[in-house]
Tab-separated table of C-alpha atoms in Angstrom:
chain	number	residue	atom	x	y	z
H	1	MET	CA	-98.493	-13.596	-144.193
H	2	ALA	CA	-98.074	-10.679	-146.589
H	3	GLU	CA	-97.254	-12.985	-149.507
H	4	ASP	CA	-100.690	-14.624	-149.151
H	5	LEU	CA	-102.503	-11.334	-149.645
H	6	GLU	CA	-105.021	-11.473	-152.496
H	7	LEU	CA	-107.662	-9.035	-153.741
H	8	ILE	CA	-110.750	-10.741	-155.119
H	9	PRO	CA	-113.403	-8.626	-156.892
H	10	VAL	CA	-116.889	-10.048	-156.389
H	11	HIS	CA	-119.426	-9.847	-159.196
H	12	THR	CA	-123.070	-9.062	-158.457
H	13	ARG	CA	-126.191	-8.219	-160.371
H	14	ILE	CA	-127.229	-4.559	-160.379
H	15	LEU	CA	-128.176	-3.657	-156.809
H	16	THR	CA	-130.983	-1.157	-156.172
H	17	GLU	CA	-132.846	0.459	-153.286
H	18	LYS	CA	-134.889	-2.761	-153.064
H	19	ASP	CA	-131.800	-4.636	-151.872
H	20	ASP	CA	-130.324	-4.818	-148.379
H	21	ILE	CA	-126.594	-4.264	-148.685
H	22	VAL	CA	-125.641	-6.667	-145.884
H	23	ASP	CA	-127.859	-9.434	-147.293
H	24	SER	CA	-126.472	-8.827	-150.782
H	25	ILE	CA	-122.826	-8.943	-149.699
H	26	ALA	CA	-123.493	-12.112	-147.702
H	27	ARG	CA	-125.158	-13.733	-150.731
H	28	TYR	CA	-122.458	-12.916	-153.266
H	29	THR	CA	-119.501	-13.678	-151.008
H	30	GLU	CA	-120.870	-16.954	-149.646
H	31	GLY	CA	-118.097	-19.518	-149.246
H	32	LYS	CA	-115.399	-16.974	-150.131
H	33	VAL	CA	-114.781	-15.132	-146.846
H	34	GLY	CA	-112.647	-16.333	-143.938
H	35	PRO	CA	-112.017	-14.984	-140.416
H	36	ASP	CA	-108.797	-13.199	-141.471
H	37	ASP	CA	-110.305	-11.412	-144.465
H	38	LEU	CA	-111.365	-7.815	-145.025
H	39	VAL	CA	-114.566	-7.262	-146.999
H	40	CYS	CA	-114.713	-3.950	-148.882
H	41	SER	CA	-117.595	-2.269	-150.652
H	42	ALA	CA	-117.697	0.712	-152.979
H	43	GLU	CA	-119.490	3.580	-151.241
H	44	SER	CA	-121.813	4.285	-154.177
H	45	VAL	CA	-123.472	0.855	-154.115
H	46	VAL	CA	-124.114	1.144	-150.374
H	47	ALA	CA	-125.713	4.547	-150.916
H	48	ILE	CA	-127.845	3.254	-153.802
H	49	THR	CA	-129.269	0.430	-151.681
H	50	GLN	CA	-130.175	3.080	-149.095
H	51	GLY	CA	-132.027	5.106	-151.732
H	52	ARG	CA	-129.570	7.976	-151.393
H	53	TYR	CA	-129.656	9.296	-154.939
H	54	VAL	CA	-131.547	11.893	-156.940
H	55	ARG	CA	-132.328	12.354	-160.619
H	56	PRO	CA	-131.001	15.627	-162.083
H	57	GLU	CA	-134.354	16.453	-163.679
H	58	ASN	CA	-135.907	16.532	-160.194
H	59	LEU	CA	-133.570	19.278	-158.993
H	60	LYS	CA	-134.446	22.966	-159.057
H	61	ILE	CA	-131.195	24.687	-159.989
H	62	SER	CA	-130.557	27.969	-158.172
H	63	ARG	CA	-128.480	30.852	-159.470
H	64	VAL	CA	-126.128	30.354	-156.543
H	65	ALA	CA	-125.440	26.763	-157.649
H	66	GLN	CA	-124.927	27.889	-161.249
H	67	PHE	CA	-122.378	30.436	-160.047
H	68	CYS	CA	-120.519	28.286	-157.521
H	69	CYS	CA	-120.035	25.277	-159.788
H	70	ARG	CA	-117.837	27.420	-162.074
H	71	PHE	CA	-115.079	27.355	-159.455
H	72	ILE	CA	-114.840	23.556	-159.286
H	73	PRO	CA	-112.335	21.749	-161.584
H	74	ASP	CA	-114.002	20.125	-164.598
H	75	TYR	CA	-113.293	16.592	-163.373
H	76	GLY	CA	-115.105	17.150	-160.059
H	77	SER	CA	-118.628	15.925	-159.318
H	78	LEU	CA	-119.595	19.432	-158.170
H	79	ALA	CA	-118.515	21.093	-161.416
H	80	SER	CA	-122.015	20.834	-162.893
H	81	PRO	CA	-124.986	22.927	-161.726
H	82	HIS	CA	-126.848	19.712	-160.907
H	83	GLY	CA	-124.004	18.329	-158.809
H	84	MET	CA	-123.620	21.595	-156.921
H	85	GLN	CA	-127.373	21.932	-156.373
H	86	SER	CA	-127.615	18.398	-155.010
H	87	LEU	CA	-124.956	19.320	-152.433
H	88	MET	CA	-126.719	22.545	-151.505
H	89	ASP	CA	-130.000	20.700	-151.035
H	90	VAL	CA	-128.517	18.514	-148.279
H	91	GLU	CA	-125.843	20.747	-146.726
H	92	GLY	CA	-127.455	24.163	-147.167
H	93	LYS	CA	-127.046	26.688	-149.970
H	94	TRP	CA	-125.235	29.369	-148.028
H	95	ARG	CA	-123.064	26.964	-146.056
H	96	VAL	CA	-121.722	25.564	-149.321
H	97	ALA	CA	-121.272	29.009	-150.878
H	98	PHE	CA	-119.380	30.390	-147.882
H	99	ALA	CA	-117.316	27.187	-147.619
H	100	LEU	CA	-116.290	27.606	-151.252
H	101	PHE	CA	-115.280	31.229	-150.676
H	102	GLY	CA	-113.509	30.410	-147.414
H	103	GLY	CA	-111.771	27.467	-149.032
H	104	PHE	CA	-110.419	29.731	-151.748
H	105	LEU	CA	-108.987	32.114	-149.140
H	106	ALA	CA	-107.532	29.207	-147.143
H	107	LYS	CA	-105.821	27.883	-150.260
H	108	LEU	CA	-104.109	31.266	-150.728
H	109	VAL	CA	-102.460	30.881	-147.314
H	110	GLY	CA	-101.343	27.306	-147.913
H	111	LYS	CA	-104.293	25.316	-146.553
H	112	PRO	CA	-105.893	23.543	-149.526
H	113	GLY	CA	-108.955	21.326	-149.271
H	114	MET	CA	-110.825	23.331	-146.616
H	115	PHE	CA	-113.905	23.620	-148.836
H	116	TYR	CA	-114.400	19.879	-148.383
H	117	VAL	CA	-114.091	20.285	-144.611
H	118	TRP	CA	-116.354	23.293	-144.182
H	119	GLY	CA	-118.896	22.336	-146.858
H	120	GLY	CA	-120.183	19.266	-144.993
H	121	LYS	CA	-119.561	15.531	-145.274
H	122	GLU	CA	-121.388	15.173	-148.596
H	123	THR	CA	-118.988	17.617	-150.272
H	124	ALA	CA	-116.413	14.901	-150.873
H	125	MET	CA	-118.834	12.020	-151.420
H	126	ILE	CA	-121.347	13.067	-154.067
H	127	ASP	CA	-120.986	11.270	-157.409
H	128	ASP	CA	-122.372	13.198	-160.342
H	129	VAL	CA	-123.957	11.483	-163.367
H	130	THR	CA	-121.739	8.828	-165.010
H	131	GLY	CA	-120.074	8.288	-161.627
H	132	THR	CA	-121.486	4.821	-160.993
H	133	MET	CA	-122.944	1.754	-162.711
H	134	PRO	CA	-125.972	1.856	-165.042
H	135	PRO	CA	-128.838	2.606	-164.681
H	136	PHE	CA	-127.674	4.878	-161.826
H	137	ASP	CA	-125.180	6.586	-164.120
H	138	LYS	CA	-128.074	8.927	-164.902
H	139	CYS	CA	-128.384	9.850	-161.209
H	140	ILE	CA	-126.472	11.894	-158.663
H	141	VAL	CA	-125.507	9.596	-155.793
H	142	TYR	CA	-124.901	10.832	-152.242
H	143	GLY	CA	-122.604	9.221	-149.704
H	144	PRO	CA	-123.929	6.300	-147.626
H	145	ALA	CA	-125.582	6.821	-144.262
H	146	ASP	CA	-124.287	5.178	-141.038
H	147	ALA	CA	-121.274	3.777	-142.878
H	148	ASP	CA	-119.469	2.515	-139.760
H	149	ASN	CA	-122.589	0.702	-138.570
H	150	VAL	CA	-123.036	-0.902	-141.987
H	151	CYS	CA	-119.443	-2.150	-141.818
H	152	GLN	CA	-120.034	-3.632	-138.372
H	153	ALA	CA	-123.183	-5.369	-139.602
H	154	ILE	CA	-121.251	-6.881	-142.530
H	155	THR	CA	-118.528	-8.115	-140.176
H	156	ASP	CA	-121.004	-9.636	-137.742
H	157	ARG	CA	-122.902	-11.357	-140.544
H	158	LEU	CA	-119.887	-12.784	-142.389
H	159	GLY	CA	-117.604	-13.502	-139.419
H	160	CYS	CA	-114.700	-11.791	-141.192
H	161	TYR	CA	-111.879	-9.799	-139.618
H	162	GLY	CA	-113.437	-6.506	-140.641
H	163	ALA	CA	-115.233	-4.500	-143.287
H	164	MET	CA	-114.659	-1.196	-145.030
H	165	ILE	CA	-116.660	1.099	-147.282
H	166	ALA	CA	-114.341	3.041	-149.558
H	167	ASP	CA	-114.472	5.813	-152.135
H	168	VAL	CA	-111.930	4.845	-154.779
H	169	ASN	CA	-111.409	6.090	-158.316
H	170	ASP	CA	-109.075	5.566	-161.241
H	171	LEU	CA	-107.081	8.693	-160.362
H	172	LYS	CA	-105.256	6.788	-157.599
H	173	ARG	CA	-107.445	8.261	-154.868
H	174	SER	CA	-108.655	5.987	-152.106
H	175	ARG	CA	-110.618	7.221	-149.087
H	176	VAL	CA	-112.219	5.438	-146.148
H	177	VAL	CA	-115.940	6.198	-145.755
H	178	GLY	CA	-116.764	3.585	-143.117
H	179	ILE	CA	-114.686	0.980	-141.273
H	180	THR	CA	-114.694	-1.449	-138.350
H	181	PRO	CA	-112.485	-0.697	-135.321
H	182	LYS	CA	-109.822	-3.399	-135.767
H	183	VAL	CA	-108.954	-2.343	-139.308
H	184	ASP	CA	-106.221	0.232	-139.899
H	185	GLY	CA	-107.777	2.577	-142.451
H	186	ASP	CA	-104.476	3.893	-143.826
H	187	ILE	CA	-103.183	0.402	-144.513
H	188	ALA	CA	-106.460	-0.861	-145.943
H	189	ARG	CA	-107.191	2.054	-148.249
H	190	MET	CA	-103.758	1.847	-149.854
H	191	LEU	CA	-104.475	-1.741	-150.862
H	192	LEU	CA	-107.364	-0.397	-152.950
H	193	ILE	CA	-105.342	2.373	-154.622
H	194	ASP	CA	-105.481	0.630	-158.026
H	195	ASN	CA	-109.294	0.490	-157.758
H	196	PRO	CA	-110.213	-3.197	-157.859
H	197	PHE	CA	-113.904	-2.259	-157.835
H	198	GLY	CA	-115.876	-2.428	-161.055
H	199	ASN	CA	-118.725	0.028	-160.673
H	200	ALA	CA	-119.640	0.126	-164.354
H	201	SER	CA	-120.321	-2.801	-166.684
H	202	GLN	CA	-118.036	-5.054	-164.607
H	203	LYS	CA	-120.656	-5.122	-161.816
H	204	SER	CA	-118.098	-5.919	-159.107
H	205	PRO	CA	-118.669	-3.326	-156.350
H	206	ILE	CA	-117.393	-5.693	-153.646
H	207	CYS	CA	-113.805	-6.750	-153.024
H	208	ILE	CA	-112.461	-9.339	-150.586
H	209	ILE	CA	-108.917	-8.819	-149.325
H	210	LYS	CA	-107.827	-12.319	-148.358
H	211	ASN	CA	-105.576	-12.751	-145.302
H	212	TYR	CA	-105.755	-9.070	-144.480
H	213	ARG	CA	-105.257	-9.582	-140.736
H	214	GLN	CA	-101.812	-11.144	-141.243
H	215	TYR	CA	-100.847	-8.393	-143.672
H	216	GLN	CA	-101.849	-5.639	-141.244
H	217	GLU	CA	-100.002	-7.280	-138.367
H	218	ALA	CA	-96.875	-7.666	-140.513
H	219	LYS	CA	-97.007	-4.012	-141.595
H	220	LYS	CA	-97.389	-2.789	-138.025
H	221	SER	CA	-94.536	-4.966	-136.789
H	222	GLY	CA	-92.309	-3.804	-139.635
H	223	LYS	CA	-91.882	-7.227	-141.170
């Protein structure tokens, strides 16, 4: 039932590329997860365990990246030359540049956000330095690979109702990065809107949503 819904942040040690994310989630949630629960993970910790990060000092900053980053709002991860260059290294320099220009034109005709569509999937997922927990706050972190498959592996391992990898911040933005088929992404992501993850000193990049199945069924039935 909806009244039994509970969000439980799960504390871990610092996870690195030496850790397997499924093994780690299973270890730290042992005895806490039931068959009606949804297990959620912050996207940055999944990416870190996959080794999907780069140190800014290892990037060669192009003039194109230095120019393009000026058009990103200061709070964005792509507003720095290093953040923009890291995107260009994986999505292509000219693809990103043309997506930024095209996105500006699209915004003029009432279609905002097209830069993040045309620039490639990493455009919305890169976390610049300070975007995640130490010591990776000195790194630029990409989005996780095979996010849906990781979610399925978590579900199979834990026997829970489902799993979700989410990109959530303190600006009331919550986005699904990976999810299992039975879970309604719109319902689930809104439950994380207040950002229960602790990606900094809290070291709680995992969250269990207890009794999620009943909550989702109640929402869909209008109860």
